[in-house]
Short mmCIF file of C-alpha atoms and ligand atoms in Angstrom, two decimals:
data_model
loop_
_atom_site.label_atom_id
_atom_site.label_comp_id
_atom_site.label_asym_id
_atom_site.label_seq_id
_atom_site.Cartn_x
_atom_site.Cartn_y
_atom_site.Cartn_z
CA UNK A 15 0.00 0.00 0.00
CA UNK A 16 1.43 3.62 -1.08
CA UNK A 17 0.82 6.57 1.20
CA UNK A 18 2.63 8.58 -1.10
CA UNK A 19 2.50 12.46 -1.17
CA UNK A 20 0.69 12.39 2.37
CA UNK A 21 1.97 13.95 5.41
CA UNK A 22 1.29 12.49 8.85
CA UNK A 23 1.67 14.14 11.99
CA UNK A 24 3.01 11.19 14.83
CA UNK A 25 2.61 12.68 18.32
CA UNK A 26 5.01 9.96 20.38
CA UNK A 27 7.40 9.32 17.58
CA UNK A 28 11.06 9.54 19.50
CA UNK A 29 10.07 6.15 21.16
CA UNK A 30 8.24 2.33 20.63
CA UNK A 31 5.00 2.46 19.13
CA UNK A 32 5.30 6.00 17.63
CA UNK A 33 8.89 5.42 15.72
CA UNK A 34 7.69 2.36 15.05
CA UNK A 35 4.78 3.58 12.83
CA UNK A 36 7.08 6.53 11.67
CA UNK A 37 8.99 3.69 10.18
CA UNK A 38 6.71 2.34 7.92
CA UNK A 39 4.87 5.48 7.02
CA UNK A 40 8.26 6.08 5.80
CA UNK A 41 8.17 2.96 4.12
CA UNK A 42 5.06 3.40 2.96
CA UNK A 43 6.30 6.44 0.59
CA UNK A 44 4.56 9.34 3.40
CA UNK A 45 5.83 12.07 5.00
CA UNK A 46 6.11 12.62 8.54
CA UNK A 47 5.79 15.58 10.57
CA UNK A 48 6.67 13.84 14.86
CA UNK A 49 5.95 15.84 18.15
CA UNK A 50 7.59 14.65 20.83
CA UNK A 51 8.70 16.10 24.16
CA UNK A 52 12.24 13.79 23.39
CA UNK A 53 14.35 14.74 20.68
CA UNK A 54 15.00 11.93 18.24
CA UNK A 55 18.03 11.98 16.87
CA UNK A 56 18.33 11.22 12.58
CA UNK A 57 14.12 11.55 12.87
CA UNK A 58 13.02 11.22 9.12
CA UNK A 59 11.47 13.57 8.59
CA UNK A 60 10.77 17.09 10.21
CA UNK A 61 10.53 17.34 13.96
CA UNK A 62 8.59 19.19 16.77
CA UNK A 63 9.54 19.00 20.29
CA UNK A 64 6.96 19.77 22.44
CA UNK A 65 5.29 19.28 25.94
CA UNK A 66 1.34 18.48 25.15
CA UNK A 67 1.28 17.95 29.14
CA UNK A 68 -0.13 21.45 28.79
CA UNK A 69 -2.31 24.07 27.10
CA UNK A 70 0.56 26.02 25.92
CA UNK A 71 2.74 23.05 24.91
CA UNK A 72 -0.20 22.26 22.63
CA UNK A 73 -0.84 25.18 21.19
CA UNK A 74 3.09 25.67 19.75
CA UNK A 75 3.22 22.15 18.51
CA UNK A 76 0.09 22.81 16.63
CA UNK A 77 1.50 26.06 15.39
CA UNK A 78 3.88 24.72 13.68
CA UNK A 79 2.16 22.16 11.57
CA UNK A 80 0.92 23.06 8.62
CA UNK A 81 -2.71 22.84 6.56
CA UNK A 82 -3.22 20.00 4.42
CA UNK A 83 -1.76 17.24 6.17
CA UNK A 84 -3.61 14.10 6.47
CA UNK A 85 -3.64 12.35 9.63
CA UNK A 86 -2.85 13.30 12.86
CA UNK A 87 -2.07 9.77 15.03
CA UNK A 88 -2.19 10.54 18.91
CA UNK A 89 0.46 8.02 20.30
CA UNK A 90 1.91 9.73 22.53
CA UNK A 91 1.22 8.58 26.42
CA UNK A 92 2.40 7.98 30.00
CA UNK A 93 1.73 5.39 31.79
CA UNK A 94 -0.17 5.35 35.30
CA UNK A 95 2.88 5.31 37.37
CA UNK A 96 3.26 8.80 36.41
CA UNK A 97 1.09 11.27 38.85
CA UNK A 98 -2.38 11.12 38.16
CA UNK A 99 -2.41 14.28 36.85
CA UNK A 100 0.32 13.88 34.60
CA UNK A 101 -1.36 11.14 33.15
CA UNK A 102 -4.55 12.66 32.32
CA UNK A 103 -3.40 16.08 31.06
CA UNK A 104 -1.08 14.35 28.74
CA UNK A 105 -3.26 11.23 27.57
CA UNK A 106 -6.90 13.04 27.73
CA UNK A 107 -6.31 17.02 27.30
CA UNK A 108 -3.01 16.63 25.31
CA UNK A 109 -5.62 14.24 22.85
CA UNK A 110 -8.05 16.68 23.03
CA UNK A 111 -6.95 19.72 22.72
CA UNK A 112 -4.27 18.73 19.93
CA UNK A 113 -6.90 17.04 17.72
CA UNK A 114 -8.93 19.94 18.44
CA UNK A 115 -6.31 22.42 17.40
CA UNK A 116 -5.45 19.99 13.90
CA UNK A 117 -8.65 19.17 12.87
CA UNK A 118 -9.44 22.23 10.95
CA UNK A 119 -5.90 21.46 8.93
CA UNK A 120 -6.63 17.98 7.80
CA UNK A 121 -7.59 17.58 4.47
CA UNK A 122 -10.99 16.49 3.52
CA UNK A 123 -10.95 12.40 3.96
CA UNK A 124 -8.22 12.96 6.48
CA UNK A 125 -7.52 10.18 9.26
CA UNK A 126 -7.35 10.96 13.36
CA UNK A 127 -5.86 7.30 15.23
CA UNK A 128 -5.70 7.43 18.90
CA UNK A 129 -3.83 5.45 20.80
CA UNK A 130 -6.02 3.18 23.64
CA UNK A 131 -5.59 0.46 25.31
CA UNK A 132 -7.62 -2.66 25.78
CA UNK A 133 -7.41 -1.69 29.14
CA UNK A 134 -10.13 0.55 28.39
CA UNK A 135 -12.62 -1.96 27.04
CA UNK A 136 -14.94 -1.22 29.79
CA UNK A 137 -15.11 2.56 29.13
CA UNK A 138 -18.82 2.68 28.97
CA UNK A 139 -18.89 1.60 32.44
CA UNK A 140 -17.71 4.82 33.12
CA UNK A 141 -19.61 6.69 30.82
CA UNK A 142 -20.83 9.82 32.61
CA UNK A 143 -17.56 10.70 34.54
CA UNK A 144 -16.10 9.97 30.97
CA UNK A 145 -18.22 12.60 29.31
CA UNK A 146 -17.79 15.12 32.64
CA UNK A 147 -14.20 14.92 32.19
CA UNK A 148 -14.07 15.14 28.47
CA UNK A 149 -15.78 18.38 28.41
CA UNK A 150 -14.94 20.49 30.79
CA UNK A 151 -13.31 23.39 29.03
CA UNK A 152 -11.22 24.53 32.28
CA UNK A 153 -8.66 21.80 32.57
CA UNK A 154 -7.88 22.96 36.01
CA UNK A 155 -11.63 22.53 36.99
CA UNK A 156 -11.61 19.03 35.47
CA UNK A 157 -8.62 17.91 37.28
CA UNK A 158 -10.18 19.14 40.88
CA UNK A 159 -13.65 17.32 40.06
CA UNK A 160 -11.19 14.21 39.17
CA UNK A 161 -9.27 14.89 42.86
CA UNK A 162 -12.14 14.12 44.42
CA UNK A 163 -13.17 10.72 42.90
CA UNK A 164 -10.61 8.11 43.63
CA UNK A 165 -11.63 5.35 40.73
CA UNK A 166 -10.47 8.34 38.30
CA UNK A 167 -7.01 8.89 40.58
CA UNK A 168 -6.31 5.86 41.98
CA UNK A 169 -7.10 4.10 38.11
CA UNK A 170 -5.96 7.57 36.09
CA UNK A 171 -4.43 5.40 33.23
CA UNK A 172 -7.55 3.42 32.55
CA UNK A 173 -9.81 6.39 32.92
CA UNK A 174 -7.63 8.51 30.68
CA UNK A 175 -7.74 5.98 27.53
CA UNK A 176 -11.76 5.21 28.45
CA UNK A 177 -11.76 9.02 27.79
CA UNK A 178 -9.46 8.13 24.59
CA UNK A 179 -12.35 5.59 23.42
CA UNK A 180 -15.18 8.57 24.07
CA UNK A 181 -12.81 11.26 22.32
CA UNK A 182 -12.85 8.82 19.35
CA UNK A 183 -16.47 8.85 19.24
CA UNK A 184 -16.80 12.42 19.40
CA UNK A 185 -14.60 13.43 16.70
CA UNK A 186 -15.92 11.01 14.23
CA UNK A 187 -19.23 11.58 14.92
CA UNK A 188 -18.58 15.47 14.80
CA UNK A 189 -16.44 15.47 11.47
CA UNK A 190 -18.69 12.54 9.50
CA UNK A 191 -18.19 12.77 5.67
CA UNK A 192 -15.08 14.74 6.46
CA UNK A 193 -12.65 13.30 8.56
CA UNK A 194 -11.92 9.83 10.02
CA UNK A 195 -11.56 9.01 13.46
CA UNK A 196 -10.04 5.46 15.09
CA UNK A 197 -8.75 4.59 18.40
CA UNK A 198 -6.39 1.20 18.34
CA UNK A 199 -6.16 -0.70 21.77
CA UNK A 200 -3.00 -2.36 22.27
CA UNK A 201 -2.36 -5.08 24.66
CA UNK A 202 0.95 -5.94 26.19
CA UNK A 203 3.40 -4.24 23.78
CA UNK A 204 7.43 -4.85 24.18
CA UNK A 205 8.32 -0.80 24.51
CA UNK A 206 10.03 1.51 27.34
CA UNK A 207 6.59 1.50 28.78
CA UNK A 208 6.28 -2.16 29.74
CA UNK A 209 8.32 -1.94 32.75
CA UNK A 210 5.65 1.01 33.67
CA UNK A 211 2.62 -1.00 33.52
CA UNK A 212 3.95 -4.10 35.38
CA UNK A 213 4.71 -1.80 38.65
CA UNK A 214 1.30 -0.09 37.63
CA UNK A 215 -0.91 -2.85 36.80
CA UNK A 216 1.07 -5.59 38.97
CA UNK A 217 4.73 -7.56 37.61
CA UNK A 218 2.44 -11.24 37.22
CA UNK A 219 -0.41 -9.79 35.56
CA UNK A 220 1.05 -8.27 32.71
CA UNK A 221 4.19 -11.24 32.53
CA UNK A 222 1.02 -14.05 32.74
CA UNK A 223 -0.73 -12.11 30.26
CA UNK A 224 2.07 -11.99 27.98
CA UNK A 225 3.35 -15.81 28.70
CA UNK A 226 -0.32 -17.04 27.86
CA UNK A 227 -0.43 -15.06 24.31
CA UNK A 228 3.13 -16.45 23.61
CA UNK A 229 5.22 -13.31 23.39
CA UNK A 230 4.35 -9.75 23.95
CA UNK A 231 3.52 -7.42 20.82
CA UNK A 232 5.91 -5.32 18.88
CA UNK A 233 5.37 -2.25 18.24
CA UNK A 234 5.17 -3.19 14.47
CA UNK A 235 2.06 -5.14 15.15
CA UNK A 236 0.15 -1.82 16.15
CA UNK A 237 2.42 0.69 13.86
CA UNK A 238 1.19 -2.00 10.36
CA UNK A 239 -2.50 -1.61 11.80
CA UNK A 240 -2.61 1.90 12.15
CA UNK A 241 -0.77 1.76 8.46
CA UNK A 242 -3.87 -0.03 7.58
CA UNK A 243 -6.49 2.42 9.18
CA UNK A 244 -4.54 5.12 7.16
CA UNK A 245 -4.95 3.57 3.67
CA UNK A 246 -8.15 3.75 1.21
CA UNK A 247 -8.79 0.21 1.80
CA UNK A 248 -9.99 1.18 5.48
CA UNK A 249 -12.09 4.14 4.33
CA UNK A 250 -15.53 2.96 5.81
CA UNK A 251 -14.03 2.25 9.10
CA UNK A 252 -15.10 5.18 11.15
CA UNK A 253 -15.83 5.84 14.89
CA UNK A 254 -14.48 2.50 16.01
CA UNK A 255 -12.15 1.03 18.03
CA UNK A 256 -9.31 -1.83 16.62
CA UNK A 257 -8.31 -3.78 19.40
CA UNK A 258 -4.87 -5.56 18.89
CA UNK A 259 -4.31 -7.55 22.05
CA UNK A 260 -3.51 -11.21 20.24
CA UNK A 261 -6.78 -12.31 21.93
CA UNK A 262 -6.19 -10.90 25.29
CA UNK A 263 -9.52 -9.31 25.62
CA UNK A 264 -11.30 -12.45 23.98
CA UNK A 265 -9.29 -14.44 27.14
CA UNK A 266 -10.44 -12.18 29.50
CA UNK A 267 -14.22 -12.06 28.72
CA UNK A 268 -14.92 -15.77 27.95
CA UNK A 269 -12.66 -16.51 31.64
CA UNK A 270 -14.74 -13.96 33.67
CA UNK A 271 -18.43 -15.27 31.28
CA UNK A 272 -17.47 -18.56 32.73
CA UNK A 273 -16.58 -17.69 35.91
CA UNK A 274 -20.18 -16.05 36.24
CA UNK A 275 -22.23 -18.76 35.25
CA UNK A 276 -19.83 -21.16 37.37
N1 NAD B 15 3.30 -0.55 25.12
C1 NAD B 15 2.14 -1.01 25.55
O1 NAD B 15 2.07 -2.09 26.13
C2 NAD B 15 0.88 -0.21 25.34
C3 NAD B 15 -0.35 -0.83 25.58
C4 NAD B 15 -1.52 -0.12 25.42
C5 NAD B 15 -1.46 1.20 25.01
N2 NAD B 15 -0.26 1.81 24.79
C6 NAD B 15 -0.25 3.22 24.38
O2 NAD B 15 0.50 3.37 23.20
C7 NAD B 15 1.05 4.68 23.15
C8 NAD B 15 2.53 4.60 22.81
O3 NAD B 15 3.20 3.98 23.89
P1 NAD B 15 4.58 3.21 23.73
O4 NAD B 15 4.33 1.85 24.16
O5 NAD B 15 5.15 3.48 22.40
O6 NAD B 15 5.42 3.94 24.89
P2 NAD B 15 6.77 4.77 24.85
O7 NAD B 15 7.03 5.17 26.25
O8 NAD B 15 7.81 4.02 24.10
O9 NAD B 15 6.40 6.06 23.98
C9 NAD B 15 5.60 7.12 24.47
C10 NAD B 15 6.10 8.41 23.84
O10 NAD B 15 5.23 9.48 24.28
C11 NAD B 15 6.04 10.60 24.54
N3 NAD B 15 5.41 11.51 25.50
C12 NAD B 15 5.06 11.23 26.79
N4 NAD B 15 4.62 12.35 27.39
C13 NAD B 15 4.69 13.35 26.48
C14 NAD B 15 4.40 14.73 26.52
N5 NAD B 15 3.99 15.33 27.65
N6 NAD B 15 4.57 15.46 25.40
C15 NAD B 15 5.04 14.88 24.26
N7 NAD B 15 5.36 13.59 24.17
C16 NAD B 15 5.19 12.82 25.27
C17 NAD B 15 7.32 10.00 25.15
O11 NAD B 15 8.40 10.91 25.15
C18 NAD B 15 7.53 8.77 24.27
O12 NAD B 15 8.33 9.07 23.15
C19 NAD B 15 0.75 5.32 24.50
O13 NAD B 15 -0.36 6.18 24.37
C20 NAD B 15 0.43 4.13 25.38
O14 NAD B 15 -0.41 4.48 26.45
C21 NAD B 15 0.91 1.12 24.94
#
């Protein structure tokens, strides 16, 4: 598949799943525009380093990219051993506000991918503090409603990509005929992060998950099917979310749908 004469902007691309789908946009004849708060070093292609922890940090990364590009792919994130706050200005607002920003210079048919995480499969659960958070304009006002409900703190990770999966929704549903919008839900995936999630999540959870699928993901697994979700043989798939867990989530549901009706 050619991606020729398209320009992507890769928030995350100094590191694992971000360079990783760098690469093969590369490959697959695009250009690149990457954000990152890292530098990266011999980046292919041209390079913003930016903060989107905040409002500011936002707003110059999306000053410098330019009109007619088409896709912007949210990957970057922190993980939730980062302070809760951290986590959801970066992972929620820096989603937000930078698709927000970007959307009006995507070209018409233009892709938005946002990184989840199959963690997040039971966003609807959540649904109202989901769509409180989302919305509030004031980002200091959201984060003191959040400080006072501790399944948002003490669980900020999963609550920030359930707000991923709603911010998905919204922009697809708000830019139909127009734009596309996808979120992709990784499971396990071998990157820096990892090591985060097994303090975060617990070290036997995430090592049994990954011993039971055989081997943890790459970060080409995700990067070839967000390449996919780019391309014009994915151009009815709108407002959904790809979940790429090697069957992870299919364990998870059949194991607690049998534990139920034990
Ligand atoms: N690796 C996994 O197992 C896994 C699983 C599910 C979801 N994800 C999601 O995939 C995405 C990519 O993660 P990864 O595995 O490649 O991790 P990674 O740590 O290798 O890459 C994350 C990148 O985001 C950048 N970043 C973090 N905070 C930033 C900020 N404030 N401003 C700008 N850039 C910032 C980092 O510098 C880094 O380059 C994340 O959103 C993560 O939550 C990863």
């Amino acid at each position: 598949m050619t991606l020729d004469g398209q320009t992507f902007v890769v928030t995350g691309a100094a590191s694992g799943i971000g360079a990783a789908t760098v690469a093969l946009l590369r490959e697959a004849g695009a250009e690149v525009i990457g954000v990152d708060r890292n530098t990266a070093p011999d980046f292919p292609g041209d390079f913003v380093q930016a903060d989107l922890s905040t409002t500011e940090g936002v707003a110059a990364a999306a000053g410098q990219i330019p009109a007619g590009i088409s896709g912007l792919l949210n990957i970057a994130g922190v993980p939730g051993t980062a302070p809760w706050r951290l986590v959801l200005s970066v992972n929620v607002f820096g989603v937000r506000d930078l698709t927000r920003a970007l959307l009006p210079k995507l070209a018409e048919g233009g892709v938005v991918v946002n990184l989840a995480s199959n963690v997040a499969n039971g966003w609807s659960e959540r649904r109202g503090q989901v769509i409180a958070f989302t919305s509030a304009e004031d980002r200091d006002a959201a984060l003191a409603l959040a400080a006072e409900d501790p399944e948002i703190t003490s669980n900020s990770y999963r609550f920030s990509k359930e707000c991923v999966r709603w911010l998905t929704l919204t922009t697809a549903a708000s830019s139909l005929g127009r734009v596309r919008a996808v979120s992709v839900s990784p499971g396990p995936v071998q990157t820096p992060i990892l090591e985060d999630f097994k303090m975060d999540h617990g070290r036997d959870k995430v090592e049994g998950a990954v011993a039971l699928l055989g081997r943890a993901g790459e970060p080409a697994d995700i990067a070839r099917t967000i390449r996919f979700l780019l391309g014009p043989e994915a151009a009815w798939i709108n407002g959904i979310d790809v979940c790429v867990d090697g069957g992870l989530s299919a364990h998870r549901a059949v194991a607690d749908s049998l534990s139920v009706t034990a």
